[in-house]
PDB file of C-alpha atoms in Angstrom:
ATOM      1  CA  MET M 623     216.840 -81.672 -98.328  1.00 48.00           C
ATOM      2  CA  LYS M 624     217.280 -77.922 -98.665  1.00 54.00           C
ATOM      3  CA  GLY M 625     215.739 -74.572 -97.814  1.00 53.00           C
ATOM      4  CA  TRP M 626     212.465 -74.207 -95.979  1.00 51.00           C
ATOM      5  CA  LYS M 627     211.808 -77.965 -95.954  1.00 56.00           C
ATOM      6  CA  ARG M 628     214.993 -78.550 -93.958  1.00 52.00           C
ATOM      7  CA  ILE M 629     214.050 -75.776 -91.515  1.00 46.00           C
ATOM      8  CA  TYR M 630     210.527 -77.183 -91.173  1.00 44.00           C
ATOM      9  CA  HIS M 631     211.821 -80.677 -90.429  1.00 50.00           C
ATOM     10  CA  LYS M 632     214.338 -79.430 -87.884  1.00 51.00           C
ATOM     11  CA  LEU M 633     211.752 -77.292 -86.088  1.00 52.00           C
ATOM     12  CA  PHE M 634     208.653 -79.483 -86.180  1.00 50.00           C
ATOM     13  CA  ARG M 635     209.475 -83.047 -87.245  1.00 59.00           C
ATOM     14  CA  GLN M 636     212.165 -83.808 -84.683  1.00 64.00           C
ATOM     15  CA  LYS M 637     211.013 -85.895 -81.745  1.00 78.00           C
ATOM     16  CA  ASP M 638     212.746 -86.429 -78.443  1.00 85.00           C
ATOM     17  CA  ARG M 639     214.677 -89.725 -78.495  1.00 91.00           C
ATOM     18  CA  MET M 640     216.163 -89.980 -75.006  1.00 94.00           C
ATOM     19  CA  SER M 641     213.925 -92.901 -74.071  1.00 95.00           C
ATOM     20  CA  GLU M 642     215.087 -94.681 -77.244  1.00 95.00           C
ATOM     21  CA  TYR M 643     218.694 -94.116 -76.199  1.00 96.00           C
ATOM     22  CA  GLU M 644     218.038 -95.472 -72.716  1.00 97.00           C
ATOM     23  CA  ASP M 645     216.314 -98.531 -74.194  1.00 97.00           C
ATOM     24  CA  LEU M 646     219.353 -99.216 -76.404  1.00 97.00           C
ATOM     25  CA  LEU M 647     221.672 -99.190 -73.403  1.00 98.00           C
ATOM     26  CA  LYS M 648     219.320-101.399 -71.394  1.00 98.00           C
ATOM     27  CA  LEU M 649     219.164-103.862 -74.303  1.00 98.00           C
ATOM     28  CA  ALA M 650     222.951-104.012 -74.466  1.00 98.00           C
ATOM     29  CA  LEU M 651     223.242-104.612 -70.724  1.00 98.00           C
ATOM     30  CA  ALA M 652     220.532-107.285 -70.828  1.00 98.00           C
ATOM     31  CA  LYS M 653     222.421-109.059 -73.629  1.00 98.00           C
ATOM     32  CA  GLY M 654     225.597-109.122 -71.551  1.00 97.00           C
ATOM     33  CA  TYR M 655     227.476-106.289 -73.232  1.00 98.00           C
ATOM     34  CA  ARG M 656     230.103-104.327 -71.352  1.00 98.00           C
ATOM     35  CA  VAL M 657     229.161-100.698 -72.004  1.00 98.00           C
ATOM     36  CA  MET M 658     232.165 -98.414 -71.720  1.00 98.00           C
ATOM     37  CA  SER M 659     234.045 -95.346 -72.883  1.00 98.00           C
ATOM     38  CA  LEU M 660     236.828 -95.488 -75.435  1.00 98.00           C
ATOM     39  CA  LEU M 661     239.310 -94.698 -72.678  1.00 98.00           C
ATOM     40  CA  GLU M 662     238.202 -97.645 -70.538  1.00 98.00           C
ATOM     41  CA  TRP M 663     238.425 -99.917 -73.565  1.00 98.00           C
ATOM     42  CA  VAL M 664     241.974 -98.829 -74.398  1.00 97.00           C
ATOM     43  CA  GLN M 665     243.180 -98.832 -70.794  1.00 97.00           C
ATOM     44  CA  GLN M 666     241.811-102.364 -70.326  1.00 96.00           C
ATOM     45  CA  ALA M 667     243.781-103.518 -73.404  1.00 96.00           C
ATOM     46  CA  TYR M 668     240.761-104.067 -75.646  1.00 96.00           C
ATOM     47  CA  PRO M 669     238.918-106.719 -73.615  1.00 93.00           C
ATOM     48  CA  GLU M 670     237.421-109.689 -75.406  1.00 88.00           C
ATOM     49  CA  GLY M 671     233.728-110.488 -75.426  1.00 93.00           C
ATOM     50  CA  HIS M 672     230.765-108.280 -76.163  1.00 97.00           C
ATOM     51  CA  VAL M 673     231.556-104.566 -75.846  1.00 98.00           C
ATOM     52  CA  LEU M 674     229.486-101.479 -76.647  1.00 98.00           C
ATOM     53  CA  LEU M 675     231.601 -98.336 -76.908  1.00 98.00           C
ATOM     54  CA  LEU M 676     229.813 -95.028 -76.428  1.00 98.00           C
ATOM     55  CA  ARG M 677     231.167 -91.896 -78.091  1.00 98.00           C
ATOM     56  CA  HIS M 678     229.366 -88.549 -78.183  1.00 98.00           C
ATOM     57  CA  ASP M 679     230.528 -85.751 -80.497  1.00 98.00           C
ATOM     58  CA  VAL M 680     229.033 -82.621 -78.940  1.00 96.00           C
ATOM     59  CA  ASP M 681     228.772 -80.397 -82.006  1.00 93.00           C
ATOM     60  CA  ILE M 682     226.019 -77.912 -81.097  1.00 89.00           C
ATOM     61  CA  ASP M 683     224.010 -79.296 -78.180  1.00 92.00           C
ATOM     62  CA  ALA M 684     225.581 -79.359 -74.718  1.00 93.00           C
ATOM     63  CA  CYS M 685     222.126 -79.637 -73.131  1.00 92.00           C
ATOM     64  CA  GLY M 686     221.527 -82.845 -75.065  1.00 94.00           C
ATOM     65  CA  ALA M 687     224.916 -84.115 -73.920  1.00 96.00           C
ATOM     66  CA  GLU M 688     223.916 -83.499 -70.319  1.00 97.00           C
ATOM     67  CA  ARG M 689     220.711 -85.502 -70.769  1.00 96.00           C
ATOM     68  CA  MET M 690     222.610 -88.423 -72.319  1.00 97.00           C
ATOM     69  CA  PHE M 691     225.102 -88.262 -69.449  1.00 98.00           C
ATOM     70  CA  GLU M 692     222.245 -88.495 -66.925  1.00 98.00           C
ATOM     71  CA  VAL M 693     220.887 -91.606 -68.661  1.00 98.00           C
ATOM     72  CA  GLU M 694     224.307 -93.248 -68.558  1.00 98.00           C
ATOM     73  CA  ARG M 695     224.908 -92.235 -64.958  1.00 98.00           C
ATOM     74  CA  ARG M 696     221.614 -93.834 -63.896  1.00 97.00           C
ATOM     75  CA  LEU M 697     222.575 -97.049 -65.660  1.00 98.00           C
ATOM     76  CA  GLN M 698     226.112 -96.907 -64.207  1.00 98.00           C
ATOM     77  CA  VAL M 699     227.907 -96.976 -67.550  1.00 98.00           C
ATOM     78  CA  HIS M 700     230.522 -94.595 -68.936  1.00 98.00           C
ATOM     79  CA  ALA M 701     230.969 -92.854 -72.299  1.00 98.00           C
ATOM     80  CA  SER M 702     233.457 -90.644 -74.141  1.00 98.00           C
ATOM     81  CA  TYR M 703     232.392 -87.019 -74.669  1.00 98.00           C
ATOM     82  CA  TYR M 704     234.163 -84.733 -77.133  1.00 98.00           C
ATOM     83  CA  PHE M 705     233.309 -81.034 -76.885  1.00 98.00           C
ATOM     84  CA  ARG M 706     233.961 -78.286 -79.403  1.00 95.00           C
ATOM     85  CA  HIS M 707     234.855 -74.869 -77.997  1.00 93.00           C
ATOM     86  CA  LEU M 708     231.358 -73.835 -79.128  1.00 89.00           C
ATOM     87  CA  THR M 709     229.711 -76.308 -76.754  1.00 93.00           C
ATOM     88  CA  MET M 710     232.026 -76.340 -73.744  1.00 95.00           C
ATOM     89  CA  LYS M 711     230.167 -75.835 -70.483  1.00 95.00           C
ATOM     90  CA  PRO M 712     232.725 -75.927 -67.662  1.00 96.00           C
ATOM     91  CA  ALA M 713     230.293 -77.027 -64.958  1.00 97.00           C
ATOM     92  CA  LEU M 714     229.000 -79.892 -67.108  1.00 97.00           C
ATOM     93  CA  ILE M 715     232.480 -81.052 -68.124  1.00 97.00           C
ATOM     94  CA  LYS M 716     233.597 -81.081 -64.486  1.00 97.00           C
ATOM     95  CA  ARG M 717     230.531 -83.143 -63.531  1.00 97.00           C
ATOM     96  CA  ILE M 718     231.168 -85.647 -66.319  1.00 97.00           C
ATOM     97  CA  LEU M 719     234.825 -86.034 -65.332  1.00 97.00           C
ATOM     98  CA  HIS M 720     233.925 -86.338 -61.662  1.00 96.00           C
ATOM     99  CA  GLU M 721     231.733 -89.346 -62.483  1.00 96.00           C
ATOM    100  CA  GLY M 722     234.629 -91.155 -64.171  1.00 95.00           C
ATOM    101  CA  PHE M 723     233.651 -90.480 -67.768  1.00 97.00           C
ATOM    102  CA  GLU M 724     236.093 -89.453 -70.492  1.00 97.00           C
ATOM    103  CA  VAL M 725     236.078 -85.911 -71.880  1.00 98.00           C
ATOM    104  CA  GLY M 726     238.252 -84.547 -74.659  1.00 97.00           C
ATOM    105  CA  LEU M 727     238.489 -81.912 -77.359  1.00 98.00           C
ATOM    106  CA  HIS M 728     236.416 -82.225 -80.517  1.00 97.00           C
ATOM    107  CA  TYR M 729     239.046 -80.125 -82.211  1.00 98.00           C
ATOM    108  CA  GLU M 730     238.793 -78.291 -85.535  1.00 96.00           C
ATOM    109  CA  THR M 731     242.138 -76.518 -85.528  1.00 98.00           C
ATOM    110  CA  LEU M 732     243.093 -77.147 -89.148  1.00 98.00           C
ATOM    111  CA  ALA M 733     239.592 -76.353 -90.412  1.00 96.00           C
ATOM    112  CA  LEU M 734     239.633 -72.956 -88.711  1.00 96.00           C
ATOM    113  CA  GLU M 735     243.001 -72.125 -90.251  1.00 97.00           C
ATOM    114  CA  MET M 736     241.846 -73.225 -93.714  1.00 97.00           C
ATOM    115  CA  LYS M 737     238.823 -70.998 -93.276  1.00 94.00           C
ATOM    116  CA  ARG M 738     240.910 -68.045 -92.067  1.00 95.00           C
ATOM    117  CA  LEU M 739     243.222 -68.341 -95.060  1.00 97.00           C
ATOM    118  CA  ARG M 740     240.309 -69.052 -97.455  1.00 96.00           C
ATOM    119  CA  LEU M 741     242.168 -71.974 -98.990  1.00 96.00           C
ATOM    120  CA  THR M 742     240.649 -73.477-102.123  1.00 95.00           C
ATOM    121  CA  ASP M 743     242.768 -76.604-102.616  1.00 96.00           C
ATOM    122  CA  LYS M 744     244.368 -79.031-100.179  1.00 95.00           C
ATOM    123  CA  LYS M 745     247.638 -78.574-102.053  1.00 96.00           C
ATOM    124  CA  GLU M 746     247.776 -75.135-100.422  1.00 97.00           C
ATOM    125  CA  ILE M 747     248.154 -76.754 -96.980  1.00 97.00           C
ATOM    126  CA  SER M 748     251.876 -76.262 -96.523  1.00 97.00           C
ATOM    127  CA  PRO M 749     254.173 -77.800 -93.901  1.00 97.00           C
ATOM    128  CA  GLU M 750     254.281 -74.347 -92.289  1.00 98.00           C
ATOM    129  CA  ILE M 751     250.487 -74.311 -91.950  1.00 98.00           C
ATOM    130  CA  LEU M 752     250.504 -77.784 -90.409  1.00 98.00           C
ATOM    131  CA  CYS M 753     253.269 -76.777 -87.990  1.00 98.00           C
ATOM    132  CA  PHE M 754     251.326 -73.678 -86.943  1.00 98.00           C
ATOM    133  CA  CYS M 755     248.145 -75.705 -86.442  1.00 98.00           C
ATOM    134  CA  ARG M 756     249.950 -78.277 -84.309  1.00 98.00           C
ATOM    135  CA  GLN M 757     251.203 -75.452 -82.114  1.00 98.00           C
ATOM    136  CA  GLN M 758     247.663 -74.102 -81.855  1.00 98.00           C
ATOM    137  CA  LEU M 759     246.275 -77.521 -80.973  1.00 98.00           C
ATOM    138  CA  ALA M 760     248.967 -77.955 -78.325  1.00 98.00           C
ATOM    139  CA  LYS M 761     247.790 -74.705 -76.748  1.00 98.00           C
ATOM    140  CA  GLU M 762     244.175 -75.893 -76.844  1.00 98.00           C
ATOM    141  CA  ILE M 763     245.211 -79.065 -75.027  1.00 98.00           C
ATOM    142  CA  GLN M 764     247.123 -77.057 -72.418  1.00 97.00           C
ATOM    143  CA  ASP M 765     244.170 -74.695 -71.881  1.00 97.00           C
ATOM    144  CA  PHE M 766     241.757 -77.609 -71.501  1.00 97.00           C
ATOM    145  CA  ARG M 767     243.977 -79.277 -68.928  1.00 97.00           C
ATOM    146  CA  MET M 768     244.426 -76.012 -67.050  1.00 97.00           C
ATOM    147  CA  ALA M 769     240.641 -75.646 -66.879  1.00 97.00           C
ATOM    148  CA  PHE M 770     239.655 -79.245 -66.152  1.00 96.00           C
ATOM    149  CA  GLY M 771     242.765 -81.085 -65.030  1.00 91.00           C
ATOM    150  CA  SER M 772     242.435 -84.088 -67.271  1.00 85.00           C
ATOM    151  CA  MET M 773     242.348 -85.047 -70.938  1.00 94.00           C
ATOM    152  CA  THR M 774     243.734 -88.258 -72.371  1.00 96.00           C
ATOM    153  CA  SER M 775     242.331 -88.396 -75.914  1.00 98.00           C
ATOM    154  CA  LEU M 776     241.257 -86.240 -78.837  1.00 98.00           C
ATOM    155  CA  CYS M 777     238.613 -86.531 -81.530  1.00 98.00           C
ATOM    156  CA  SER M 778     238.659 -84.651 -84.832  1.00 98.00           C
ATOM    157  CA  HIS M 779     235.559 -82.637 -85.765  1.00 96.00           C
ATOM    158  CA  GLY M 780     234.388 -82.870 -89.376  1.00 92.00           C
ATOM    159  CA  ALA M 781     233.870 -79.199 -90.192  1.00 89.00           C
ATOM    160  CA  ALA M 782     232.665 -77.740 -93.483  1.00 88.00           C
ATOM    161  CA  TRP M 783     236.184 -76.730 -94.502  1.00 92.00           C
ATOM    162  CA  ASN M 784     237.467 -80.253 -93.940  1.00 95.00           C
ATOM    163  CA  ARG M 785     234.841 -81.512 -96.366  1.00 92.00           C
ATOM    164  CA  LYS M 786     235.515 -78.730 -98.882  1.00 94.00           C
ATOM    165  CA  LEU M 787     239.211 -79.568 -99.093  1.00 96.00           C
ATOM    166  CA  GLY M 788     238.967 -83.268 -98.330  1.00 96.00           C
ATOM    167  CA  THR M 789     241.407 -82.947 -95.441  1.00 97.00           C
ATOM    168  CA  PRO M 790     240.541 -84.037 -91.878  1.00 97.00           C
ATOM    169  CA  ASN M 791     241.766 -82.323 -88.747  1.00 97.00           C
ATOM    170  CA  TYR M 792     243.283 -85.552 -87.469  1.00 97.00           C
ATOM    171  CA  ILE M 793     246.244 -85.317 -89.852  1.00 98.00           C
ATOM    172  CA  LEU M 794     247.703 -83.018 -87.173  1.00 98.00           C
ATOM    173  CA  VAL M 795     247.850 -85.795 -84.579  1.00 98.00           C
ATOM    174  CA  ASP M 796     250.585 -88.230 -85.537  1.00 97.00           C
ATOM    175  CA  GLU M 797     252.451 -90.537 -83.175  1.00 97.00           C
ATOM    176  CA  SER M 798     255.069 -87.898 -82.429  1.00 97.00           C
ATOM    177  CA  PHE M 799     252.411 -85.338 -81.477  1.00 98.00           C
ATOM    178  CA  LYS M 800     250.662 -87.816 -79.197  1.00 98.00           C
ATOM    179  CA  LYS M 801     253.910 -88.657 -77.454  1.00 97.00           C
ATOM    180  CA  ASP M 802     254.895 -85.013 -77.028  1.00 97.00           C
ATOM    181  CA  TYR M 803     251.547 -83.983 -75.527  1.00 97.00           C
ATOM    182  CA  ASN M 804     250.664 -87.142 -73.603  1.00 97.00           C
ATOM    183  CA  ILE M 805     247.699 -88.112 -75.765  1.00 98.00           C
ATOM    184  CA  LEU M 806     246.876 -91.804 -75.456  1.00 98.00           C
ATOM    185  CA  PHE M 807     244.862 -91.966 -78.669  1.00 98.00           C
ATOM    186  CA  GLU M 808     242.908 -90.056 -81.300  1.00 98.00           C
ATOM    187  CA  ALA M 809     239.404 -91.427 -81.812  1.00 98.00           C
ATOM    188  CA  TYR M 810     240.056 -91.979 -85.527  1.00 97.00           C
ATOM    189  CA  ASP M 811     243.313 -93.893 -84.988  1.00 97.00           C
ATOM    190  CA  GLU M 812     243.497 -96.879 -87.290  1.00 96.00           C
ATOM    191  CA  SER M 813     244.746 -98.997 -84.389  1.00 94.00           C
ATOM    192  CA  LEU M 814     241.341 -98.468 -82.733  1.00 96.00           C
ATOM    193  CA  ARG M 815     239.178 -98.737 -85.827  1.00 95.00           C
ATOM    194  CA  GLU M 816     240.662-102.066 -86.894  1.00 96.00           C
ATOM    195  CA  ARG M 817     239.589-103.576 -83.557  1.00 97.00           C
ATOM    196  CA  ILE M 818     235.975-102.429 -83.928  1.00 97.00           C
ATOM    197  CA  THR M 819     233.626-105.019 -85.395  1.00 96.00           C
ATOM    198  CA  THR M 820     230.702-102.689 -86.086  1.00 97.00           C
ATOM    199  CA  TYR M 821     230.888 -98.903 -86.466  1.00 97.00           C
ATOM    200  CA  ILE M 822     227.543 -97.115 -86.267  1.00 97.00           C
ATOM    201  CA  SER M 823     226.689 -93.414 -86.423  1.00 96.00           C
ATOM    202  CA  ASP M 824     223.384 -91.594 -86.032  1.00 94.00           C
ATOM    203  CA  THR M 825     221.926 -89.008 -88.426  1.00 87.00           C
ATOM    204  CA  SER M 826     219.523 -86.077 -88.182  1.00 79.00           C
ATOM    205  CA  VAL M 827     215.803 -85.931 -88.873  1.00 59.00           C
ATOM    206  CA  THR M 828     216.556 -84.600 -92.370  1.00 62.00           C
ATOM    207  CA  ASP M 829     218.102 -88.020 -93.058  1.00 60.00           C
ATOM    208  CA  ASN M 830     215.101 -89.731 -91.426  1.00 68.00           C
ATOM    209  CA  SER M 831     217.192 -90.370 -88.301  1.00 69.00           C
ATOM    210  CA  ALA M 832     218.713 -93.343 -90.113  1.00 80.00           C
ATOM    211  CA  TRP M 833     221.841 -95.224 -89.061  1.00 93.00           C
ATOM    212  CA  ARG M 834     225.051 -94.959 -91.044  1.00 89.00           C
ATOM    213  CA  TYR M 835     227.354 -97.844 -91.994  1.00 84.00           C
ATOM    214  CA  GLY M 836     224.987-100.732 -92.500  1.00 83.00           C
ATOM    215  CA  LYS M 837     222.875-101.553 -89.465  1.00 92.00           C
ATOM    216  CA  SER M 838     221.209-100.124 -86.388  1.00 95.00           C
ATOM    217  CA  PRO M 839     222.707-100.575 -82.915  1.00 96.00           C
ATOM    218  CA  GLY M 840     219.701-102.684 -81.943  1.00 96.00           C
ATOM    219  CA  GLU M 841     220.377-105.054 -84.839  1.00 96.00           C
ATOM    220  CA  ALA M 842     224.087-105.225 -84.009  1.00 97.00           C
ATOM    221  CA  ILE M 843     223.336-106.044 -80.355  1.00 97.00           C
ATOM    222  CA  GLU M 844     220.698-108.653 -81.218  1.00 97.00           C
ATOM    223  CA  GLN M 845     223.082-110.274 -83.712  1.00 97.00           C
ATOM    224  CA  GLY M 846     225.821-110.428 -81.074  1.00 97.00           C
ATOM    225  CA  ASP M 847     228.437-108.306 -82.852  1.00 97.00           C
ATOM    226  CA  SER M 848     231.497-108.370 -80.625  1.00 97.00           C
ATOM    227  CA  VAL M 849     232.807-104.767 -80.490  1.00 97.00           C
ATOM    228  CA  ILE M 850     230.261-102.102 -81.416  1.00 98.00           C
ATOM    229  CA  LEU M 851     231.130 -98.411 -81.543  1.00 98.00           C
ATOM    230  CA  LEU M 852     228.037 -96.226 -81.275  1.00 98.00           C
ATOM    231  CA  LEU M 853     228.793 -92.649 -82.316  1.00 97.00           C
ATOM    232  CA  THR M 854     226.028 -90.214 -81.443  1.00 97.00           C
ATOM    233  CA  HIS M 855     225.515 -86.467 -81.715  1.00 95.00           C
ATOM    234  CA  PRO M 856     223.310 -85.181 -78.878  1.00 95.00           C
ATOM    235  CA  GLU M 857     221.460 -82.745 -81.146  1.00 90.00           C
ATOM    236  CA  HIS M 858     219.869 -85.733 -82.904  1.00 90.00           C
ATOM    237  CA  TRP M 859     218.315 -87.004 -79.656  1.00 92.00           C
ATOM    238  CA  ASN M 860     217.390 -83.985 -77.531  1.00 87.00           C
ATOM    239  CA  HIS M 861     214.251 -82.354 -78.894  1.00 81.00           C
ATOM    240  CA  HIS M 862     211.565 -79.921 -77.968  1.00 64.00           C
ATOM    241  CA  PHE M 863     210.522 -76.843 -79.932  1.00 52.00           C
ATOM    242  CA  PHE M 864     212.635 -74.221 -78.141  1.00 55.00           C
ATOM    243  CA  SER M 865     215.660 -76.527 -78.153  1.00 61.00           C
ATOM    244  CA  ASN M 866     215.144 -77.039 -81.888  1.00 57.00           C
ATOM    245  CA  VAL M 867     215.058 -73.272 -82.468  1.00 55.00           C
ATOM    246  CA  ARG M 868     218.303 -72.788 -80.550  1.00 56.00           C
ATOM    247  CA  LYS M 869     220.085 -75.617 -82.386  1.00 52.00           C
ATOM    248  CA  LEU M 870     218.883 -74.330 -85.757  1.00 52.00           C
ATOM    249  CA  TRP M 871     220.240 -70.857 -84.938  1.00 52.00           C
ATOM    250  CA  LEU M 872     223.583 -72.334 -83.836  1.00 57.00           C
ATOM    251  CA  SER M 873     223.863 -74.453 -86.978  1.00 62.00           C
ATOM    252  CA  PHE M 874     223.291 -71.386 -89.187  1.00 54.00           C
ATOM    253  CA  ARG M 875     225.833 -69.382 -87.188  1.00 56.00           C
ATOM    254  CA  ASP M 876     228.310 -72.221 -87.562  1.00 63.00           C
ATOM    255  CA  ARG M 877     227.817 -72.899 -91.291  1.00 57.00           C
ATOM    256  CA  ASN M 878     231.260 -71.776 -92.444  1.00 47.00           C
TER     257      ASN M 878
END
């Protein structure tokens, strides 16, 4: 979907879905699922049984993240929130951490450097560029911890330049980097993904708000899948007209 049709759908066809999100969590709890953050899951050594892992990638909508946090807080469950620099709201992050949730960087360090250098092929990503980006990411981690006092994990953002060159940001975070900077895990670590039974991600209204990777979370819960990871983006759930205008403006500003 392109052009004015995409704009029309994003402004007028999006409906608020927070009640749907709350119903999903209530269904999971009613079915006996342990609803938790990625950090809780890892720290508890990947508990057996029925687990629903909640991960939010806060790309452009911190207000939506706050609403999802309030739903989870009411239901007394925790989630993992990953904020880009674009969406960081210090007061919100401090509240989320205070309630025992996990917060980390939704980092795009390599993508920003590829954009700055206007690279056209992933073969141009030299060891020197990777070294520089790791140093930059280390500084981002230090700054985050100086501001908020805690960060245990990271999650790579899939920016436009990552897609253009077919190179994710998470190639920066190897085992040596994690050890050096006290990072327990990266959300795309294979050691995590191989333990997840069902991986589900939301989509926007321009994709009919469909679910990626085979089934909906409701289906996965009803079928009793053992470890479900539900990846959501708050901008796909938090809707009213003025919010839609703001998110559309941010998405255009953030295109490259």
